[in-house]
Amino acid sequence: MIQQLADWTSETPDSNEFLGSLKEDLGAAEVYVFTPKGKIVSLPASATPVDFAYAVHTEVGHRTMGARVNGRLVPLDTKLENGDTVEVLTSKSDNAGPSRDWLSFVKSPKARNKIRQWFSKERRTEAIEEGRDELTRAMRKRNLPIGTLLTTQALVGVADELNFPNPDAVFAAIGDGQISTQNVIAHLVKDAGSDEVDEEVEQEALPLRAVENAKKKTSSLGVSVKGVNDVWVKLARCCMPVPGDRIVGFITRNQGVSVHRADCQNMIDLQRRQPERVVDVAWTSTKGLFMVRIQVEALDRQHLLSDVTRVLADHGVNILSGSQATGSDRVAISQFSFEMADPQHLNRLLAAVRKIDGVFDVYRVTGAKDSAVPRLRKMQ
């Protein structure tokens, strides 16, 4: 039919005569319109300038912002007629894209499919970002080591176990509500092994006498267990207690007594589930090295990470581990773990970090329930 129209064009030099013949001879199933350069475009009956734009090129369709028909500006839902000359006005903005309401009036399958594909891709991008943020928040709430567990290799393994093609598909599934963060975290923890997570949460506790008969080790951490001598004591990694914190002990399997802050959410859960495994502990010394984890919340920018690490180094801090994640709102959440000999030195360190340009807040991560939600929310 296009070839026939081309033949008609060459055989009928008078444009008015050609248009008259065109309107008489073409059926109602299609309309034939012209580009500004005279090229003929076939469209379904009742097609609109948006259909025309997508017929020219997908990118033209996506960037359409207006149209002229026969030299006049018209609404995008205008029905085109045979012989119309259509000019599409496009946006040069990087954020240009179709409108959902176009789906209510476009007629061509190509236009409809391309619009749906665009929104499907956009939704997928949003779902990936939402899923990544949800997973990070859930892990932070459980005080899991994000930098250790949330690696590319680990995510590839979880994607394979859950039958997803790649980590982005896992994030998208979380964002769309197809799978829970709890499910993904369970796989991450399982794949990492007990060395990567809090053993006291994952392992079954043993009676006190079994702990006493286990490998004996006098605590060098400055903590004593009431009523028990020479028991192996460790400071819980989920809340990292330091001298001055109120602390509670929990009997674990093959790990002695794990010492938590009294307000640690993990400890609160363990006390509720297995109160018989809870023991009294107390600080006996403030000497030694203590693990501390801090969280820095800042507006993401160039050199932010180097500025923070420089301040930590200036205060004599030896960083043992760190992680950083940036959300769609361009807020960077960084965590650093390091050892300190003097817990009182921490306040001076936090004050120095807080003065860094762009930093909203910085605080010690303790595992307490009220520290699970990032404090930058107060900025919103």
Tab-separated table of C-alpha atoms in Angstrom:
chain	number	residue	atom	x	y	z
A	1	MET	CA	0.000	0.000	0.000
A	2	ILE	CA	2.901	2.380	0.773
A	3	GLN	CA	4.318	1.731	-2.680
A	4	GLN	CA	0.906	2.446	-4.163
A	5	LEU	CA	0.804	5.784	-2.338
A	6	ALA	CA	4.271	6.602	-3.617
A	7	ASP	CA	3.101	5.849	-7.132
A	8	TRP	CA	0.070	8.088	-6.631
A	9	THR	CA	2.347	10.878	-5.466
A	10	SER	CA	4.502	10.704	-8.577
A	11	GLU	CA	1.519	10.365	-10.865
A	12	THR	CA	-0.428	13.257	-9.311
A	13	PRO	CA	1.788	16.348	-9.092
A	14	ASP	CA	-1.081	18.567	-7.884
A	15	SER	CA	-1.220	18.178	-4.086
A	16	ASN	CA	-4.900	19.089	-3.750
A	17	GLU	CA	-5.867	16.526	-6.360
A	18	PHE	CA	-3.658	13.947	-4.645
A	19	LEU	CA	-5.261	14.529	-1.253
A	20	GLY	CA	-8.710	14.298	-2.755
A	21	SER	CA	-7.890	10.979	-4.379
A	22	LEU	CA	-6.306	9.759	-1.166
A	23	LYS	CA	-9.366	10.493	0.945
A	24	GLU	CA	-11.660	8.809	-1.559
A	25	ASP	CA	-9.612	5.667	-2.120
A	26	LEU	CA	-8.247	4.783	1.335
A	27	GLY	CA	-10.291	2.579	3.626
A	28	ALA	CA	-11.187	3.384	7.196
A	29	ALA	CA	-8.813	0.834	8.796
A	30	GLU	CA	-5.780	3.080	8.412
A	31	VAL	CA	-4.813	6.701	8.012
A	32	TYR	CA	-1.873	7.958	5.982
A	33	VAL	CA	-0.112	11.106	7.069
A	34	PHE	CA	3.025	12.980	6.052
A	35	THR	CA	6.179	13.985	7.828
A	36	PRO	CA	7.308	17.612	7.301
A	37	LYS	CA	9.680	16.285	4.615
A	38	GLY	CA	6.859	14.560	2.743
A	39	LYS	CA	7.444	10.983	3.857
A	40	ILE	CA	4.262	8.925	4.153
A	41	VAL	CA	3.511	7.212	7.468
A	42	SER	CA	0.784	4.581	7.854
A	43	LEU	CA	-1.108	4.529	11.153
A	44	PRO	CA	-4.224	2.839	12.569
A	45	ALA	CA	-7.515	4.690	12.191
A	46	SER	CA	-8.017	7.393	14.855
A	47	ALA	CA	-4.268	7.491	15.501
A	48	THR	CA	-2.831	10.501	17.292
A	49	PRO	CA	0.373	12.539	17.067
A	50	VAL	CA	1.801	10.263	19.760
A	51	ASP	CA	1.243	7.222	17.528
A	52	PHE	CA	2.951	9.137	14.735
A	53	ALA	CA	5.926	9.987	16.958
A	54	TYR	CA	6.490	6.352	17.906
A	55	ALA	CA	6.134	5.315	14.270
A	56	VAL	CA	8.991	7.685	13.404
A	57	HIS	CA	11.280	6.439	16.202
A	58	THR	CA	10.882	5.126	19.723
A	59	GLU	CA	13.099	7.864	21.160
A	60	VAL	CA	11.048	10.520	19.348
A	61	GLY	CA	7.951	9.051	20.960
A	62	HIS	CA	9.466	9.046	24.439
A	63	ARG	CA	10.545	12.686	24.106
A	64	THR	CA	7.313	14.019	22.583
A	65	MET	CA	6.069	17.180	24.275
A	66	GLY	CA	3.777	18.646	21.625
A	67	ALA	CA	2.702	18.441	17.988
A	68	ARG	CA	1.711	20.528	14.991
A	69	VAL	CA	-0.782	19.204	12.469
A	70	ASN	CA	-0.904	21.107	9.195
A	71	GLY	CA	1.088	23.868	10.855
A	72	ARG	CA	-1.195	24.291	13.880
A	73	LEU	CA	-0.441	23.281	17.448
A	74	VAL	CA	-2.853	20.568	18.550
A	75	PRO	CA	-3.432	18.445	21.671
A	76	LEU	CA	-1.562	15.145	21.663
A	77	ASP	CA	-4.825	13.174	21.683
A	78	THR	CA	-5.990	14.775	18.409
A	79	LYS	CA	-7.203	12.199	15.881
A	80	LEU	CA	-5.207	12.370	12.682
A	81	GLU	CA	-6.865	12.319	9.272
A	82	ASN	CA	-5.642	11.149	5.901
A	83	GLY	CA	-3.269	13.643	4.341
A	84	ASP	CA	-2.377	15.497	7.539
A	85	THR	CA	1.186	16.754	7.833
A	86	VAL	CA	2.441	16.044	11.330
A	87	GLU	CA	5.397	17.629	13.103
A	88	VAL	CA	6.436	16.388	16.542
A	89	LEU	CA	7.958	18.725	19.124
A	90	THR	CA	10.441	16.916	21.379
A	91	SER	CA	12.097	17.663	24.698
A	92	LYS	CA	15.873	17.689	25.080
A	93	SER	CA	15.691	17.123	28.820
A	94	ASP	CA	17.514	14.090	30.217
A	95	ASN	CA	14.391	13.369	32.258
A	96	ALA	CA	12.039	13.363	29.271
A	97	GLY	CA	9.638	10.459	29.064
A	98	PRO	CA	6.109	9.442	28.116
A	99	SER	CA	3.009	10.140	30.157
A	100	ARG	CA	0.824	7.337	31.501
A	101	ASP	CA	-2.322	9.007	30.182
A	102	TRP	CA	-1.065	8.451	26.632
A	103	LEU	CA	-2.095	4.829	27.045
A	104	SER	CA	-5.719	5.975	27.157
A	105	PHE	CA	-5.688	7.345	23.602
A	106	VAL	CA	-2.867	5.816	21.527
A	107	LYS	CA	-4.065	3.355	18.878
A	108	SER	CA	-0.981	1.654	17.485
A	109	PRO	CA	0.358	-1.509	19.156
A	110	LYS	CA	3.904	-0.174	18.789
A	111	ALA	CA	3.168	3.032	20.686
A	112	ARG	CA	1.276	1.185	23.410
A	113	ASN	CA	4.016	-1.429	23.840
A	114	LYS	CA	6.850	1.103	23.874
A	115	ILE	CA	5.097	3.241	26.476
A	116	ARG	CA	4.451	0.213	28.677
A	117	GLN	CA	8.049	-0.947	28.281
A	118	TRP	CA	9.309	2.481	29.300
A	119	PHE	CA	7.258	2.501	32.483
A	120	SER	CA	8.146	-1.116	33.176
A	121	LYS	CA	11.842	-0.236	32.947
A	122	GLU	CA	11.350	2.894	35.054
A	123	ARG	CA	9.428	0.912	37.655
A	124	ARG	CA	12.163	-1.717	37.685
A	125	THR	CA	14.780	0.947	38.370
A	126	GLU	CA	12.655	2.316	41.207
A	127	ALA	CA	12.044	-1.197	42.544
A	128	ILE	CA	15.778	-1.955	42.545
A	129	GLU	CA	16.526	1.207	44.521
A	130	GLU	CA	13.628	0.588	46.910
A	131	GLY	CA	14.653	-3.039	47.400
A	132	ARG	CA	18.275	-2.153	48.065
A	133	ASP	CA	17.226	0.499	50.595
A	134	GLU	CA	14.760	-1.878	52.303
A	135	LEU	CA	17.370	-4.616	52.616
A	136	THR	CA	19.976	-2.211	53.986
A	137	ARG	CA	17.505	-0.821	56.538
A	138	ALA	CA	16.471	-4.319	57.619
A	139	MET	CA	20.097	-5.383	58.071
A	140	ARG	CA	20.889	-2.180	59.954
A	141	LYS	CA	17.906	-2.779	62.237
A	142	ARG	CA	19.292	-6.214	63.098
A	143	ASN	CA	22.778	-4.741	63.476
A	144	LEU	CA	24.209	-7.103	60.891
A	145	PRO	CA	27.570	-6.258	59.293
A	146	ILE	CA	26.441	-4.783	55.982
A	147	GLY	CA	29.950	-4.380	54.628
A	148	THR	CA	30.705	-8.049	55.326
A	149	LEU	CA	27.441	-9.663	54.249
A	150	LEU	CA	26.221	-7.438	51.420
A	151	THR	CA	29.011	-8.156	48.937
A	152	THR	CA	28.590	-8.697	45.204
A	153	GLN	CA	29.714	-12.302	45.542
A	154	ALA	CA	27.228	-12.963	48.334
A	155	LEU	CA	24.378	-11.344	46.392
A	156	VAL	CA	25.181	-13.386	43.284
A	157	GLY	CA	24.983	-16.524	45.415
A	158	VAL	CA	21.654	-15.512	46.945
A	159	ALA	CA	20.247	-14.647	43.506
A	160	ASP	CA	21.191	-18.122	42.289
A	161	GLU	CA	19.639	-19.805	45.333
A	162	LEU	CA	16.399	-17.858	44.908
A	163	ASN	CA	16.319	-18.442	41.132
A	164	PHE	CA	16.901	-14.839	40.115
A	165	PRO	CA	19.218	-13.964	37.209
A	166	ASN	CA	21.258	-11.360	39.102
A	167	PRO	CA	21.402	-9.274	42.313
A	168	ASP	CA	19.402	-6.421	40.759
A	169	ALA	CA	16.555	-8.869	40.190
A	170	VAL	CA	16.674	-9.735	43.897
A	171	PHE	CA	16.501	-6.050	44.854
A	172	ALA	CA	13.627	-5.508	42.393
A	173	ALA	CA	11.735	-8.466	43.868
A	174	ILE	CA	12.114	-6.968	47.341
A	175	GLY	CA	10.973	-3.566	46.076
A	176	ASP	CA	7.923	-5.108	44.402
A	177	GLY	CA	7.058	-7.155	47.489
A	178	GLN	CA	7.669	-10.518	45.804
A	179	ILE	CA	10.134	-11.649	48.470
A	180	SER	CA	10.835	-10.435	51.984
A	181	THR	CA	14.010	-8.894	53.305
A	182	GLN	CA	13.921	-11.572	56.017
A	183	ASN	CA	14.208	-14.288	53.370
A	184	VAL	CA	17.183	-12.623	51.686
A	185	ILE	CA	18.918	-11.908	54.996
A	186	ALA	CA	18.490	-15.538	56.043
A	187	HIS	CA	20.306	-16.660	52.882
A	188	LEU	CA	23.048	-14.060	53.334
A	189	VAL	CA	23.641	-15.153	56.924
A	190	LYS	CA	23.550	-18.849	56.048
A	191	ASP	CA	25.995	-18.450	53.183
A	192	ALA	CA	28.370	-16.315	55.251
A	193	GLY	CA	28.594	-18.811	58.101
A	194	SER	CA	28.530	-18.285	61.851
A	195	ASP	CA	31.790	-16.329	61.850
A	196	GLU	CA	30.090	-13.468	60.041
A	197	VAL	CA	27.073	-13.027	62.308
A	198	ASP	CA	26.212	-12.999	65.945
A	199	GLU	CA	26.538	-16.572	67.113
A	200	GLU	CA	24.357	-15.938	70.119
A	201	VAL	CA	21.411	-15.152	67.870
A	202	GLU	CA	21.956	-18.054	65.485
A	203	GLN	CA	23.091	-20.832	67.853
A	204	GLU	CA	21.324	-22.783	70.541
A	205	ALA	CA	22.412	-21.926	74.082
A	206	LEU	CA	23.893	-24.490	76.458
A	207	PRO	CA	23.434	-24.864	80.222
A	208	LEU	CA	25.796	-22.937	82.476
A	209	ARG	CA	27.685	-26.050	83.618
A	210	ALA	CA	28.510	-26.863	80.007
A	211	VAL	CA	30.027	-23.429	79.642
A	212	GLU	CA	32.044	-23.903	82.821
A	213	ASN	CA	33.364	-27.214	81.491
A	214	ALA	CA	34.212	-25.737	78.130
A	215	LYS	CA	37.551	-24.190	77.276
A	216	LYS	CA	38.403	-22.012	80.267
A	217	LYS	CA	39.745	-18.571	79.664
A	218	THR	CA	40.088	-15.790	82.205
A	219	SER	CA	38.495	-12.698	80.735
A	220	SER	CA	40.906	-10.009	79.658
A	221	LEU	CA	38.005	-7.770	78.736
A	222	GLY	CA	37.426	-6.392	82.219
A	223	VAL	CA	34.085	-8.196	82.674
A	224	SER	CA	33.145	-10.652	85.425
A	225	VAL	CA	30.262	-13.127	85.450
A	226	LYS	CA	28.402	-13.273	88.753
A	227	GLY	CA	28.829	-16.645	90.480
A	228	VAL	CA	31.162	-18.089	87.842
A	229	ASN	CA	34.957	-18.062	87.681
A	230	ASP	CA	37.274	-18.583	84.707
A	231	VAL	CA	34.516	-18.505	82.122
A	232	TRP	CA	35.161	-17.455	78.553
A	233	VAL	CA	33.685	-13.976	78.035
A	234	LYS	CA	33.298	-12.089	74.797
A	235	LEU	CA	31.789	-8.729	73.924
A	236	ALA	CA	28.849	-9.042	71.537
A	237	ARG	CA	29.525	-7.641	68.095
A	238	CYS	CA	25.930	-6.523	67.582
A	239	CYS	CA	26.099	-3.768	70.208
A	240	MET	CA	29.833	-3.579	71.091
A	241	PRO	CA	29.544	-2.588	74.767
A	242	VAL	CA	32.264	-0.433	76.328
A	243	PRO	CA	32.970	0.417	79.984
A	244	GLY	CA	30.217	2.615	81.342
A	245	ASP	CA	27.444	0.826	79.422
A	246	ARG	CA	24.861	-1.194	81.361
A	247	ILE	CA	25.551	-4.811	80.389
A	248	VAL	CA	23.919	-8.256	80.529
A	249	GLY	CA	25.377	-11.705	79.825
A	250	PHE	CA	23.958	-14.542	77.732
A	251	ILE	CA	25.226	-18.143	77.766
A	252	THR	CA	26.002	-19.435	74.264
A	253	ARG	CA	27.085	-22.766	72.835
A	254	ASN	CA	30.863	-23.153	72.763
A	255	GLN	CA	31.237	-19.383	72.965
A	256	GLY	CA	31.080	-18.835	76.727
A	257	VAL	CA	29.161	-15.813	77.917
A	258	SER	CA	28.377	-13.116	75.405
A	259	VAL	CA	28.127	-9.658	76.920
A	260	HIS	CA	25.561	-7.225	75.521
A	261	ARG	CA	24.402	-3.748	76.299
A	262	ALA	CA	21.237	-3.979	78.391
A	263	ASP	CA	19.287	-2.072	75.732
A	264	CYS	CA	20.559	-4.173	72.803
A	265	GLN	CA	17.590	-5.302	70.730
A	266	ASN	CA	19.115	-8.748	70.205
A	267	MET	CA	19.564	-9.113	73.958
A	268	ILE	CA	15.991	-8.027	74.614
A	269	ASP	CA	14.763	-10.688	72.180
A	270	LEU	CA	16.980	-13.356	73.776
A	271	GLN	CA	15.779	-12.446	77.265
A	272	ARG	CA	12.211	-12.891	76.115
A	273	ARG	CA	12.838	-16.248	74.411
A	274	GLN	CA	15.333	-17.829	76.814
A	275	PRO	CA	15.429	-15.952	80.119
A	276	GLU	CA	17.093	-18.902	81.853
A	277	ARG	CA	20.284	-18.259	79.847
A	278	VAL	CA	20.667	-14.674	81.032
A	279	VAL	CA	23.350	-14.024	83.667
A	280	ASP	CA	24.514	-10.970	85.588
A	281	VAL	CA	27.807	-9.447	84.514
A	282	ALA	CA	29.744	-6.372	85.580
A	283	TRP	CA	32.681	-4.279	84.470
A	284	THR	CA	35.809	-4.892	86.547
A	285	SER	CA	38.244	-2.732	84.589
A	286	THR	CA	38.262	0.078	82.061
A	287	LYS	CA	41.653	-0.875	80.650
A	288	GLY	CA	42.140	-2.587	77.318
A	289	LEU	CA	40.939	-2.141	73.758
A	290	PHE	CA	37.226	-1.949	73.021
A	291	MET	CA	35.462	-2.266	69.693
A	292	VAL	CA	33.311	0.697	68.662
A	293	ARG	CA	31.060	1.161	65.643
A	294	ILE	CA	29.861	4.571	64.509
A	295	GLN	CA	27.444	5.658	61.810
A	296	VAL	CA	27.910	8.804	59.740
A	297	GLU	CA	24.971	10.300	57.845
A	298	ALA	CA	25.750	12.956	55.264
A	299	LEU	CA	24.790	14.456	51.930
A	300	ASP	CA	26.800	12.503	49.374
A	301	ARG	CA	29.546	14.470	47.639
A	302	GLN	CA	33.012	14.053	46.223
A	303	HIS	CA	35.750	13.318	48.782
A	304	LEU	CA	33.223	12.773	51.597
A	305	LEU	CA	34.646	9.369	52.491
A	306	SER	CA	38.238	10.606	52.440
A	307	ASP	CA	37.313	13.575	54.658
A	308	VAL	CA	35.708	11.288	57.237
A	309	THR	CA	38.540	8.759	57.273
A	310	ARG	CA	41.093	11.579	57.580
A	311	VAL	CA	39.371	12.901	60.714
A	312	LEU	CA	39.291	9.383	62.166
A	313	ALA	CA	42.989	8.961	61.428
A	314	ASP	CA	43.788	12.363	62.949
A	315	HIS	CA	42.218	11.121	66.193
A	316	GLY	CA	44.401	8.032	66.245
A	317	VAL	CA	41.679	5.627	65.142
A	318	ASN	CA	42.649	2.412	63.387
A	319	ILE	CA	39.680	1.519	61.168
A	320	LEU	CA	39.060	-2.242	61.123
A	321	SER	CA	36.089	-2.263	58.757
A	322	GLY	CA	33.801	0.144	56.979
A	323	SER	CA	30.839	0.280	54.642
A	324	GLN	CA	28.946	2.942	52.747
A	325	ALA	CA	25.613	3.001	50.949
A	326	THR	CA	23.955	5.894	49.136
A	327	GLY	CA	20.189	5.980	48.644
A	328	SER	CA	18.165	7.536	45.856
A	329	ASP	CA	17.920	10.721	47.953
A	330	ARG	CA	21.728	11.046	47.702
A	331	VAL	CA	22.156	10.577	51.433
A	332	ALA	CA	25.288	8.569	52.243
A	333	ILE	CA	25.150	6.206	55.220
A	334	SER	CA	28.629	5.105	56.349
A	335	GLN	CA	29.607	2.789	59.186
A	336	PHE	CA	33.084	2.333	60.638
A	337	SER	CA	34.315	-0.171	63.213
A	338	PHE	CA	37.506	0.464	65.147
A	339	GLU	CA	39.222	-0.182	68.482
A	340	MET	CA	39.560	2.413	71.223
A	341	ALA	CA	41.447	2.267	74.505
A	342	ASP	CA	39.547	5.161	76.105
A	343	PRO	CA	35.763	5.171	75.584
A	344	GLN	CA	35.659	8.807	76.731
A	345	HIS	CA	37.727	9.706	73.669
A	346	LEU	CA	34.721	8.785	71.507
A	347	ASN	CA	32.789	11.962	72.309
A	348	ARG	CA	35.623	14.144	71.035
A	349	LEU	CA	35.873	12.029	67.898
A	350	LEU	CA	32.139	12.281	67.171
A	351	ALA	CA	32.233	16.050	67.651
A	352	ALA	CA	35.051	16.333	65.111
A	353	VAL	CA	33.255	14.198	62.515
A	354	ARG	CA	30.072	16.213	63.008
A	355	LYS	CA	31.930	19.344	61.868
A	356	ILE	CA	32.711	17.853	58.438
A	357	ASP	CA	30.927	19.668	55.611
A	358	GLY	CA	27.684	17.908	54.669
A	359	VAL	CA	27.474	15.645	57.733
A	360	PHE	CA	23.978	15.593	59.238
A	361	ASP	CA	24.771	13.389	62.192
A	362	VAL	CA	27.228	10.879	63.571
A	363	TYR	CA	26.639	8.548	66.482
A	364	ARG	CA	27.692	5.302	68.039
A	365	VAL	CA	25.757	2.242	66.849
A	366	THR	CA	24.729	0.352	69.971
A	367	GLY	CA	22.046	-2.092	68.904
A	368	ALA	CA	19.458	-0.304	71.010
A	369	LYS	CA	15.991	-0.237	69.509
A	370	ASP	CA	15.944	3.542	69.223
A	371	SER	CA	19.180	3.519	67.236
A	372	ALA	CA	17.813	1.265	64.504
A	373	VAL	CA	16.301	4.138	62.494
A	374	PRO	CA	18.833	6.576	60.988
A	375	ARG	CA	18.704	9.895	62.821
A	376	LEU	CA	18.810	11.905	59.620
A	377	ARG	CA	15.040	11.361	59.384
A	378	LYS	CA	14.742	14.422	61.597
A	379	MET	CA	15.983	16.462	58.626
A	380	GLN	CA	12.928	15.533	56.548
